[in-house]
Amino acid sequence: MSDPKNVVFKESEDLNGVFIEGPDFDKNIDLKDVLTDYYEKIGFQATHLGKAVKIWKQIEEIRKNEELVVFMGYTSNMVSSGLREIISYLVKHKKVDVLVTTAGGIEEDFIKCIKPFVLGEWDMAGSDLREKGINRIGNVYVPNDRYIEFETYMTKFFETLLKKQQDENKIISASEFCFELGRFMDENLGPEKEKSIIYWAYVNKIPIFCPAITDGSIGDMLYFFKKNEKGTDLKIDVASDIVKLNDMAIDANKTACIVLGGSLPKHSIINANLFREGTDYAIYVTTAVPWDGSLSGAPPEEGVSWGKIQEKADFVEIWADATIVFPMLVYGVFK
């Protein structure tokens, strides 16, 4: 049997590299210094956040001199939260080129231009909230009056789409639906529209893809509209967008994928990049775990195995709540 002391104090190899170190607040440093100089050295998920800042800064530097198309995907809960205004900032200042989201990511952005969502509690009884006509998204409350007014706007919007379809003898795609919704917001909403993702995407002609456009309140409103005899002919083409999205990846010189959450937006983006043998850069922010084999929890290395992320790509996954880390990530890169 080996000497127990030798077992405990097994001889180690020397390691060179970055040493673990946190910020020294005795020095005159601000949040920008912490994000750019220290986070990568803190360890755990802080290191991943620091790496994400570095990768996104590199993306910005490349974009100054050559084409690099930035695809951004986000699930609807990101728009339910205050991340909506941060995504809007990125779109307003053309820091992203392509958006992919869910139906909730469209409708909640619009609804917030009508009335804001309200901070609530996590532990309220669902039956009590239902009795009061209040919907809960985590600790975010959305009273039903928002959806009632949303239907009024959407009925008018669907009527304009139907007329456009009849006049031009053309079925619009889901991305054209989103663009026309931006035009509708510009013509029908007040100054609150300037906080909107859809509005700035319309102004800057940044396409928004929403393959599951009917999976939410928009689908509910379409149901009510199409049950009415005058709305039965309204159609939305979801097939043509797959060509448009894939071609944007194929035709790009380089691409980057920034994804908040998982689900359909994540896969739509990285699958489009499969057709160009993978994206060059990827930043994931997620709380989903990989152990169930879901796409939402699939780490970047799994994307490499499919050819959706290049083997030589610069990528990182931050396993954390996006509402905590994404504001710091954007601040570290742009502010």
mmCIF file of C-alpha atoms in Angstrom:
data_model
loop_
_atom_site.group_PDB
_atom_site.id
_atom_site.type_symbol
_atom_site.label_atom_id
_atom_site.label_comp_id
_atom_site.label_asym_id
_atom_site.label_seq_id
_atom_site.Cartn_x
_atom_site.Cartn_y
_atom_site.Cartn_z
ATOM 1 C CA MET A 1 0.000 0.000 0.000
ATOM 2 C CA SER A 2 1.221 3.501 -0.883
ATOM 3 C CA ASP A 3 2.274 5.896 1.821
ATOM 4 C CA PRO A 4 -0.940 7.828 2.719
ATOM 5 C CA LYS A 5 1.001 11.070 2.776
ATOM 6 C CA ASN A 6 2.187 10.477 -0.795
ATOM 7 C CA VAL A 7 -1.396 9.707 -1.810
ATOM 8 C CA VAL A 8 -2.701 12.956 -0.328
ATOM 9 C CA PHE A 9 0.207 15.077 -1.540
ATOM 10 C CA LYS A 10 0.454 13.562 -5.015
ATOM 11 C CA GLU A 11 3.047 15.431 -7.052
ATOM 12 C CA SER A 12 1.450 17.848 -9.521
ATOM 13 C CA GLU A 13 2.430 19.352 -12.842
ATOM 14 C CA ASP A 14 3.122 23.065 -13.145
ATOM 15 C CA LEU A 15 0.340 24.999 -14.873
ATOM 16 C CA ASN A 16 0.760 28.157 -16.884
ATOM 17 C CA GLY A 17 -2.133 30.392 -17.858
ATOM 18 C CA VAL A 18 -4.625 32.802 -16.366
ATOM 19 C CA PHE A 19 -4.664 32.805 -12.580
ATOM 20 C CA ILE A 20 -7.974 33.011 -10.713
ATOM 21 C CA GLU A 21 -8.469 36.532 -9.420
ATOM 22 C CA GLY A 22 -11.387 38.748 -8.469
ATOM 23 C CA PRO A 23 -11.612 42.539 -8.712
ATOM 24 C CA ASP A 24 -9.811 44.644 -6.145
ATOM 25 C CA PHE A 25 -12.369 47.220 -5.060
ATOM 26 C CA ASP A 26 -9.700 49.127 -3.168
ATOM 27 C CA LYS A 27 -8.703 50.337 -6.620
ATOM 28 C CA ASN A 28 -10.596 52.920 -8.658
ATOM 29 C CA ILE A 29 -12.445 50.533 -10.977
ATOM 30 C CA ASP A 30 -15.941 50.606 -12.475
ATOM 31 C CA LEU A 31 -18.286 47.944 -13.858
ATOM 32 C CA LYS A 32 -16.703 48.169 -17.302
ATOM 33 C CA ASP A 33 -13.304 47.304 -15.778
ATOM 34 C CA VAL A 34 -14.841 44.396 -13.873
ATOM 35 C CA LEU A 35 -16.501 42.990 -16.995
ATOM 36 C CA THR A 36 -13.535 43.373 -19.318
ATOM 37 C CA ASP A 37 -10.575 42.810 -16.991
ATOM 38 C CA TYR A 38 -11.790 40.542 -14.206
ATOM 39 C CA TYR A 39 -14.838 38.459 -15.050
ATOM 40 C CA GLU A 40 -12.912 35.988 -17.166
ATOM 41 C CA LYS A 41 -10.549 35.396 -14.211
ATOM 42 C CA ILE A 42 -13.227 34.877 -11.533
ATOM 43 C CA GLY A 43 -14.081 31.303 -12.545
ATOM 44 C CA PHE A 44 -17.311 29.327 -13.031
ATOM 45 C CA GLN A 45 -19.993 31.074 -15.124
ATOM 46 C CA ALA A 46 -18.387 34.482 -14.552
ATOM 47 C CA THR A 47 -15.508 33.262 -16.709
ATOM 48 C CA HIS A 48 -17.986 32.384 -19.451
ATOM 49 C CA LEU A 49 -19.535 35.855 -19.219
ATOM 50 C CA GLY A 50 -16.071 37.398 -19.501
ATOM 51 C CA LYS A 51 -15.355 35.235 -22.546
ATOM 52 C CA ALA A 52 -18.682 36.242 -24.116
ATOM 53 C CA VAL A 53 -17.747 39.928 -23.736
ATOM 54 C CA LYS A 54 -14.435 39.219 -25.463
ATOM 55 C CA ILE A 55 -16.075 37.253 -28.319
ATOM 56 C CA TRP A 56 -18.749 39.900 -28.963
ATOM 57 C CA LYS A 57 -16.130 42.671 -28.935
ATOM 58 C CA GLN A 58 -14.190 40.685 -31.519
ATOM 59 C CA ILE A 59 -17.364 40.400 -33.610
ATOM 60 C CA GLU A 60 -17.782 44.188 -33.453
ATOM 61 C CA GLU A 61 -14.182 44.769 -34.523
ATOM 62 C CA ILE A 62 -14.555 42.469 -37.528
ATOM 63 C CA ARG A 63 -17.809 44.183 -38.550
ATOM 64 C CA LYS A 64 -15.933 47.474 -38.948
ATOM 65 C CA ASN A 65 -13.996 46.101 -41.914
ATOM 66 C CA GLU A 66 -15.865 43.138 -43.371
ATOM 67 C CA GLU A 67 -19.272 41.528 -43.569
ATOM 68 C CA LEU A 68 -20.265 39.500 -40.541
ATOM 69 C CA VAL A 69 -23.985 38.761 -40.201
ATOM 70 C CA VAL A 70 -25.169 38.598 -36.582
ATOM 71 C CA PHE A 71 -28.165 36.336 -35.993
ATOM 72 C CA MET A 72 -29.968 36.888 -32.690
ATOM 73 C CA GLY A 73 -32.527 34.489 -31.256
ATOM 74 C CA TYR A 74 -34.645 34.953 -28.151
ATOM 75 C CA THR A 75 -37.668 33.322 -26.582
ATOM 76 C CA SER A 76 -40.783 35.238 -25.557
ATOM 77 C CA ASN A 77 -39.923 35.347 -21.844
ATOM 78 C CA MET A 78 -36.999 37.609 -22.698
ATOM 79 C CA VAL A 79 -39.504 40.135 -24.076
ATOM 80 C CA SER A 80 -41.795 39.621 -21.058
ATOM 81 C CA SER A 81 -38.897 40.903 -18.963
ATOM 82 C CA GLY A 82 -36.938 44.133 -19.193
ATOM 83 C CA LEU A 83 -34.533 42.527 -21.655
ATOM 84 C CA ARG A 84 -36.974 43.731 -24.298
ATOM 85 C CA GLU A 85 -35.539 47.253 -24.100
ATOM 86 C CA ILE A 86 -31.969 45.931 -24.372
ATOM 87 C CA ILE A 87 -32.787 43.894 -27.488
ATOM 88 C CA SER A 88 -34.516 46.995 -28.885
ATOM 89 C CA TYR A 89 -31.320 48.995 -28.266
ATOM 90 C CA LEU A 90 -29.300 46.452 -30.263
ATOM 91 C CA VAL A 91 -31.774 46.589 -33.151
ATOM 92 C CA LYS A 92 -32.040 50.384 -33.088
ATOM 93 C CA HIS A 93 -28.258 50.738 -33.371
ATOM 94 C CA LYS A 94 -27.918 47.923 -35.942
ATOM 95 C CA LYS A 95 -25.771 45.719 -33.722
ATOM 96 C CA VAL A 96 -27.666 42.658 -35.006
ATOM 97 C CA ASP A 97 -28.754 41.795 -38.554
ATOM 98 C CA VAL A 98 -31.320 39.002 -38.237
ATOM 99 C CA LEU A 99 -33.847 38.252 -35.480
ATOM 100 C CA VAL A 100 -35.596 34.957 -34.772
ATOM 101 C CA THR A 101 -38.196 34.700 -32.036
ATOM 102 C CA THR A 102 -41.431 33.040 -30.987
ATOM 103 C CA ALA A 103 -44.974 34.403 -31.351
ATOM 104 C CA GLY A 104 -44.785 35.686 -27.773
ATOM 105 C CA GLY A 105 -41.668 37.644 -28.686
ATOM 106 C CA ILE A 106 -43.748 39.492 -31.291
ATOM 107 C CA GLU A 107 -47.049 40.044 -29.513
ATOM 108 C CA GLU A 108 -45.638 40.994 -26.110
ATOM 109 C CA ASP A 109 -43.395 43.598 -27.720
ATOM 110 C CA PHE A 110 -46.493 45.112 -29.330
ATOM 111 C CA ILE A 111 -48.650 44.840 -26.194
ATOM 112 C CA LYS A 112 -46.058 46.695 -24.115
ATOM 113 C CA CYS A 113 -46.544 49.668 -26.442
ATOM 114 C CA ILE A 114 -50.204 49.697 -25.367
ATOM 115 C CA LYS A 115 -49.710 49.169 -21.621
ATOM 116 C CA PRO A 116 -46.683 48.022 -19.606
ATOM 117 C CA PHE A 117 -46.425 44.731 -17.761
ATOM 118 C CA VAL A 118 -46.409 44.843 -13.951
ATOM 119 C CA LEU A 119 -43.932 43.401 -11.450
ATOM 120 C CA GLY A 120 -45.691 40.785 -9.323
ATOM 121 C CA GLU A 121 -44.915 37.848 -7.044
ATOM 122 C CA TRP A 122 -43.800 34.281 -7.700
ATOM 123 C CA ASP A 123 -46.056 32.646 -5.134
ATOM 124 C CA MET A 124 -49.512 34.094 -5.829
ATOM 125 C CA ALA A 125 -52.239 31.484 -6.209
ATOM 126 C CA GLY A 126 -53.067 30.971 -9.861
ATOM 127 C CA SER A 127 -56.785 30.666 -9.077
ATOM 128 C CA ASP A 128 -56.793 34.079 -7.375
ATOM 129 C CA LEU A 129 -55.050 35.698 -10.332
ATOM 130 C CA ARG A 130 -57.426 33.998 -12.764
ATOM 131 C CA GLU A 131 -60.382 35.365 -10.829
ATOM 132 C CA LYS A 132 -58.929 38.857 -11.214
ATOM 133 C CA GLY A 133 -58.180 38.435 -14.929
ATOM 134 C CA ILE A 134 -54.431 38.624 -14.409
ATOM 135 C CA ASN A 135 -51.997 36.366 -16.284
ATOM 136 C CA ARG A 136 -48.638 35.526 -14.705
ATOM 137 C CA ILE A 137 -45.273 35.031 -16.439
ATOM 138 C CA GLY A 138 -42.950 34.161 -13.566
ATOM 139 C CA ASN A 139 -43.120 37.260 -11.374
ATOM 140 C CA VAL A 140 -44.439 39.412 -14.223
ATOM 141 C CA TYR A 141 -48.180 40.171 -14.336
ATOM 142 C CA VAL A 142 -50.120 40.838 -17.542
ATOM 143 C CA PRO A 143 -53.745 41.893 -16.921
ATOM 144 C CA ASN A 144 -56.221 40.718 -19.548
ATOM 145 C CA ASP A 145 -57.120 44.270 -20.593
ATOM 146 C CA ARG A 146 -53.847 44.300 -22.526
ATOM 147 C CA TYR A 147 -54.997 41.376 -24.663
ATOM 148 C CA ILE A 148 -58.478 42.843 -25.132
ATOM 149 C CA GLU A 149 -56.990 46.038 -26.553
ATOM 150 C CA PHE A 150 -54.422 44.011 -28.502
ATOM 151 C CA GLU A 151 -57.279 42.226 -30.303
ATOM 152 C CA THR A 152 -58.718 45.577 -31.396
ATOM 153 C CA TYR A 153 -55.407 46.539 -32.970
ATOM 154 C CA MET A 154 -54.825 43.105 -34.501
ATOM 155 C CA THR A 155 -58.273 42.953 -36.080
ATOM 156 C CA LYS A 156 -57.487 46.213 -37.869
ATOM 157 C CA PHE A 157 -54.035 44.887 -38.794
ATOM 158 C CA PHE A 158 -55.440 41.637 -40.187
ATOM 159 C CA GLU A 159 -57.860 43.638 -42.290
ATOM 160 C CA THR A 160 -54.953 45.566 -43.840
ATOM 161 C CA LEU A 161 -53.118 42.299 -44.502
ATOM 162 C CA LEU A 162 -56.152 40.743 -46.144
ATOM 163 C CA LYS A 163 -56.594 43.774 -48.387
ATOM 164 C CA LYS A 164 -52.887 43.655 -49.285
ATOM 165 C CA GLN A 165 -53.196 39.960 -50.090
ATOM 166 C CA GLN A 166 -56.224 40.593 -52.315
ATOM 167 C CA ASP A 167 -54.766 43.678 -54.053
ATOM 168 C CA GLU A 168 -51.377 42.073 -54.774
ATOM 169 C CA ASN A 169 -52.653 38.500 -55.178
ATOM 170 C CA LYS A 170 -49.848 37.361 -52.898
ATOM 171 C CA ILE A 171 -49.668 35.464 -49.612
ATOM 172 C CA ILE A 172 -47.239 37.152 -47.219
ATOM 173 C CA SER A 173 -44.636 35.248 -45.232
ATOM 174 C CA ALA A 174 -44.264 35.363 -41.447
ATOM 175 C CA SER A 175 -41.256 37.690 -41.761
ATOM 176 C CA GLU A 176 -43.281 40.006 -44.019
ATOM 177 C CA PHE A 177 -46.053 39.796 -41.402
ATOM 178 C CA CYS A 178 -43.560 41.126 -38.812
ATOM 179 C CA PHE A 179 -42.353 43.879 -41.162
ATOM 180 C CA GLU A 180 -45.919 44.974 -41.928
ATOM 181 C CA LEU A 181 -46.677 44.923 -38.205
ATOM 182 C CA GLY A 182 -43.770 47.357 -37.726
ATOM 183 C CA ARG A 183 -45.272 49.612 -40.393
ATOM 184 C CA PHE A 184 -48.663 49.347 -38.677
ATOM 185 C CA MET A 185 -47.093 50.304 -35.329
ATOM 186 C CA ASP A 186 -45.397 53.298 -36.941
ATOM 187 C CA GLU A 187 -48.725 54.515 -38.302
ATOM 188 C CA ASN A 188 -50.997 53.709 -35.352
ATOM 189 C CA LEU A 189 -49.032 53.839 -32.085
ATOM 190 C CA GLY A 190 -47.624 56.706 -30.058
ATOM 191 C CA PRO A 191 -44.119 57.376 -28.714
ATOM 192 C CA GLU A 192 -44.054 54.089 -26.741
ATOM 193 C CA LYS A 193 -43.332 52.353 -30.065
ATOM 194 C CA GLU A 194 -39.765 53.668 -29.839
ATOM 195 C CA LYS A 195 -39.070 51.094 -27.110
ATOM 196 C CA SER A 196 -40.193 48.344 -29.469
ATOM 197 C CA ILE A 197 -38.019 45.712 -31.132
ATOM 198 C CA ILE A 198 -40.463 45.336 -34.032
ATOM 199 C CA TYR A 199 -40.578 49.082 -34.658
ATOM 200 C CA TRP A 200 -36.810 49.480 -34.933
ATOM 201 C CA ALA A 201 -36.523 46.308 -37.015
ATOM 202 C CA TYR A 202 -39.022 47.904 -39.424
ATOM 203 C CA VAL A 203 -37.160 51.237 -39.458
ATOM 204 C CA ASN A 204 -33.774 49.568 -40.048
ATOM 205 C CA LYS A 205 -35.130 46.822 -42.346
ATOM 206 C CA ILE A 206 -33.846 44.063 -40.073
ATOM 207 C CA PRO A 207 -35.833 40.870 -40.778
ATOM 208 C CA ILE A 208 -37.692 39.158 -37.951
ATOM 209 C CA PHE A 209 -38.385 35.463 -38.479
ATOM 210 C CA CYS A 210 -41.131 33.798 -36.459
ATOM 211 C CA PRO A 211 -41.693 30.234 -37.706
ATOM 212 C CA ALA A 212 -44.320 29.557 -35.010
ATOM 213 C CA ILE A 213 -46.267 32.768 -35.580
ATOM 214 C CA THR A 214 -49.580 31.195 -34.481
ATOM 215 C CA ASP A 215 -48.254 29.804 -31.170
ATOM 216 C CA GLY A 216 -49.559 32.514 -28.867
ATOM 217 C CA SER A 217 -52.048 35.342 -28.640
ATOM 218 C CA ILE A 218 -51.495 36.117 -32.332
ATOM 219 C CA GLY A 219 -52.841 32.647 -33.063
ATOM 220 C CA ASP A 220 -55.835 33.334 -30.801
ATOM 221 C CA MET A 221 -56.550 36.575 -32.651
ATOM 222 C CA LEU A 222 -56.178 34.841 -36.022
ATOM 223 C CA TYR A 223 -58.671 32.233 -34.863
ATOM 224 C CA PHE A 224 -61.231 34.887 -33.953
ATOM 225 C CA PHE A 225 -60.581 36.783 -37.191
ATOM 226 C CA LYS A 226 -60.799 33.721 -39.424
ATOM 227 C CA LYS A 227 -63.973 32.533 -37.710
ATOM 228 C CA ASN A 228 -65.467 35.770 -38.966
ATOM 229 C CA GLU A 229 -66.585 35.284 -42.570
ATOM 230 C CA LYS A 230 -64.609 38.241 -43.924
ATOM 231 C CA GLY A 231 -61.339 36.853 -42.577
ATOM 232 C CA THR A 232 -61.485 33.296 -43.840
ATOM 233 C CA ASP A 233 -59.221 33.958 -46.838
ATOM 234 C CA LEU A 234 -56.317 35.465 -44.889
ATOM 235 C CA LYS A 235 -53.221 33.271 -45.229
ATOM 236 C CA ILE A 236 -49.631 33.358 -43.960
ATOM 237 C CA ASP A 237 -46.857 31.518 -45.793
ATOM 238 C CA VAL A 238 -44.360 29.924 -43.397
ATOM 239 C CA ALA A 239 -42.520 27.974 -46.115
ATOM 240 C CA SER A 240 -40.866 30.838 -48.003
ATOM 241 C CA ASP A 241 -39.132 32.115 -44.861
ATOM 242 C CA ILE A 242 -37.041 28.953 -44.536
ATOM 243 C CA VAL A 243 -35.486 29.788 -47.916
ATOM 244 C CA LYS A 244 -34.915 33.423 -46.947
ATOM 245 C CA LEU A 245 -33.372 32.578 -43.557
ATOM 246 C CA ASN A 246 -31.115 29.821 -44.906
ATOM 247 C CA ASP A 247 -29.947 32.013 -47.792
ATOM 248 C CA MET A 248 -28.988 34.812 -45.390
ATOM 249 C CA ALA A 249 -26.607 32.359 -43.708
ATOM 250 C CA ILE A 250 -25.349 30.781 -46.945
ATOM 251 C CA ASP A 251 -24.624 34.138 -48.605
ATOM 252 C CA ALA A 252 -22.828 35.640 -45.600
ATOM 253 C CA ASN A 253 -19.055 36.031 -45.509
ATOM 254 C CA LYS A 254 -19.033 35.230 -41.777
ATOM 255 C CA THR A 255 -21.794 34.741 -39.217
ATOM 256 C CA ALA A 256 -22.315 34.988 -35.478
ATOM 257 C CA CYS A 257 -25.165 33.508 -33.438
ATOM 258 C CA ILE A 258 -26.284 35.107 -30.178
ATOM 259 C CA VAL A 259 -29.077 33.146 -28.511
ATOM 260 C CA LEU A 260 -31.035 33.887 -25.348
ATOM 261 C CA GLY A 261 -32.867 30.788 -24.193
ATOM 262 C CA GLY A 262 -33.352 27.830 -26.496
ATOM 263 C CA SER A 263 -36.307 26.318 -28.296
ATOM 264 C CA LEU A 264 -37.280 27.102 -31.873
ATOM 265 C CA PRO A 265 -35.318 30.386 -32.296
ATOM 266 C CA LYS A 266 -32.051 28.689 -31.339
ATOM 267 C CA HIS A 267 -32.507 25.795 -33.720
ATOM 268 C CA SER A 268 -33.780 27.941 -36.600
ATOM 269 C CA ILE A 269 -30.588 30.000 -36.430
ATOM 270 C CA ILE A 270 -28.003 27.269 -36.031
ATOM 271 C CA ASN A 271 -29.767 25.008 -38.544
ATOM 272 C CA ALA A 272 -29.629 27.810 -41.125
ATOM 273 C CA ASN A 273 -25.896 27.993 -40.453
ATOM 274 C CA LEU A 274 -25.566 24.265 -41.138
ATOM 275 C CA PHE A 275 -26.001 25.100 -44.835
ATOM 276 C CA ARG A 276 -22.790 27.153 -44.745
ATOM 277 C CA GLU A 277 -20.871 24.518 -42.725
ATOM 278 C CA GLY A 278 -21.455 26.254 -39.420
ATOM 279 C CA THR A 279 -21.334 29.661 -37.784
ATOM 280 C CA ASP A 280 -18.020 31.359 -37.000
ATOM 281 C CA TYR A 281 -19.046 32.669 -33.560
ATOM 282 C CA ALA A 282 -21.671 31.612 -31.031
ATOM 283 C CA ILE A 283 -22.805 32.960 -27.671
ATOM 284 C CA TYR A 284 -25.479 31.031 -25.797
ATOM 285 C CA VAL A 285 -27.209 32.193 -22.613
ATOM 286 C CA THR A 286 -29.419 29.483 -21.140
ATOM 287 C CA THR A 287 -30.579 27.699 -18.006
ATOM 288 C CA ALA A 288 -31.539 24.530 -19.907
ATOM 289 C CA VAL A 289 -29.552 21.386 -19.081
ATOM 290 C CA PRO A 290 -28.154 18.997 -21.708
ATOM 291 C CA TRP A 291 -29.034 15.782 -19.879
ATOM 292 C CA ASP A 292 -32.462 15.294 -21.496
ATOM 293 C CA GLY A 293 -31.126 15.617 -25.049
ATOM 294 C CA SER A 294 -33.195 18.732 -25.766
ATOM 295 C CA LEU A 295 -32.041 21.271 -28.317
ATOM 296 C CA SER A 296 -32.588 24.017 -25.725
ATOM 297 C CA GLY A 297 -29.948 22.467 -23.467
ATOM 298 C CA ALA A 298 -27.583 21.361 -26.240
ATOM 299 C CA PRO A 299 -24.147 22.941 -25.678
ATOM 300 C CA PRO A 300 -22.116 24.424 -28.548
ATOM 301 C CA GLU A 301 -20.041 21.249 -28.901
ATOM 302 C CA GLU A 302 -23.224 19.384 -29.837
ATOM 303 C CA GLY A 303 -23.782 21.977 -32.554
ATOM 304 C CA VAL A 304 -20.253 21.286 -33.796
ATOM 305 C CA SER A 305 -21.133 17.594 -34.162
ATOM 306 C CA TRP A 306 -23.978 18.531 -36.531
ATOM 307 C CA GLY A 307 -21.928 21.049 -38.509
ATOM 308 C CA LYS A 308 -24.102 23.916 -37.261
ATOM 309 C CA ILE A 309 -21.116 25.499 -35.501
ATOM 310 C CA GLN A 310 -17.686 25.346 -37.101
ATOM 311 C CA GLU A 311 -15.062 23.239 -35.372
ATOM 312 C CA LYS A 312 -12.736 26.255 -35.360
ATOM 313 C CA ALA A 313 -15.493 28.640 -34.211
ATOM 314 C CA ASP A 314 -15.091 30.866 -31.184
ATOM 315 C CA PHE A 315 -18.015 30.026 -28.908
ATOM 316 C CA VAL A 316 -19.175 30.086 -25.293
ATOM 317 C CA GLU A 317 -22.246 29.041 -23.341
ATOM 318 C CA ILE A 318 -23.233 30.996 -20.237
ATOM 319 C CA TRP A 319 -25.370 28.804 -18.027
ATOM 320 C CA ALA A 320 -27.338 31.470 -16.179
ATOM 321 C CA ASP A 321 -30.557 33.468 -16.103
ATOM 322 C CA ALA A 322 -30.372 35.848 -19.061
ATOM 323 C CA THR A 323 -32.075 38.625 -17.075
ATOM 324 C CA ILE A 324 -29.022 38.683 -14.816
ATOM 325 C CA VAL A 325 -26.171 38.351 -17.286
ATOM 326 C CA PHE A 326 -27.393 39.810 -20.589
ATOM 327 C CA PRO A 327 -27.543 43.435 -19.348
ATOM 328 C CA MET A 328 -23.939 43.055 -18.149
ATOM 329 C CA LEU A 329 -22.883 41.418 -21.410
ATOM 330 C CA VAL A 330 -24.313 44.238 -23.536
ATOM 331 C CA TYR A 331 -22.902 46.874 -21.192
ATOM 332 C CA GLY A 332 -19.468 45.251 -21.306
ATOM 333 C CA VAL A 333 -19.432 45.229 -25.107
ATOM 334 C CA PHE A 334 -21.143 48.502 -26.049
ATOM 335 C CA LYS A 335 -21.048 50.906 -23.105
#
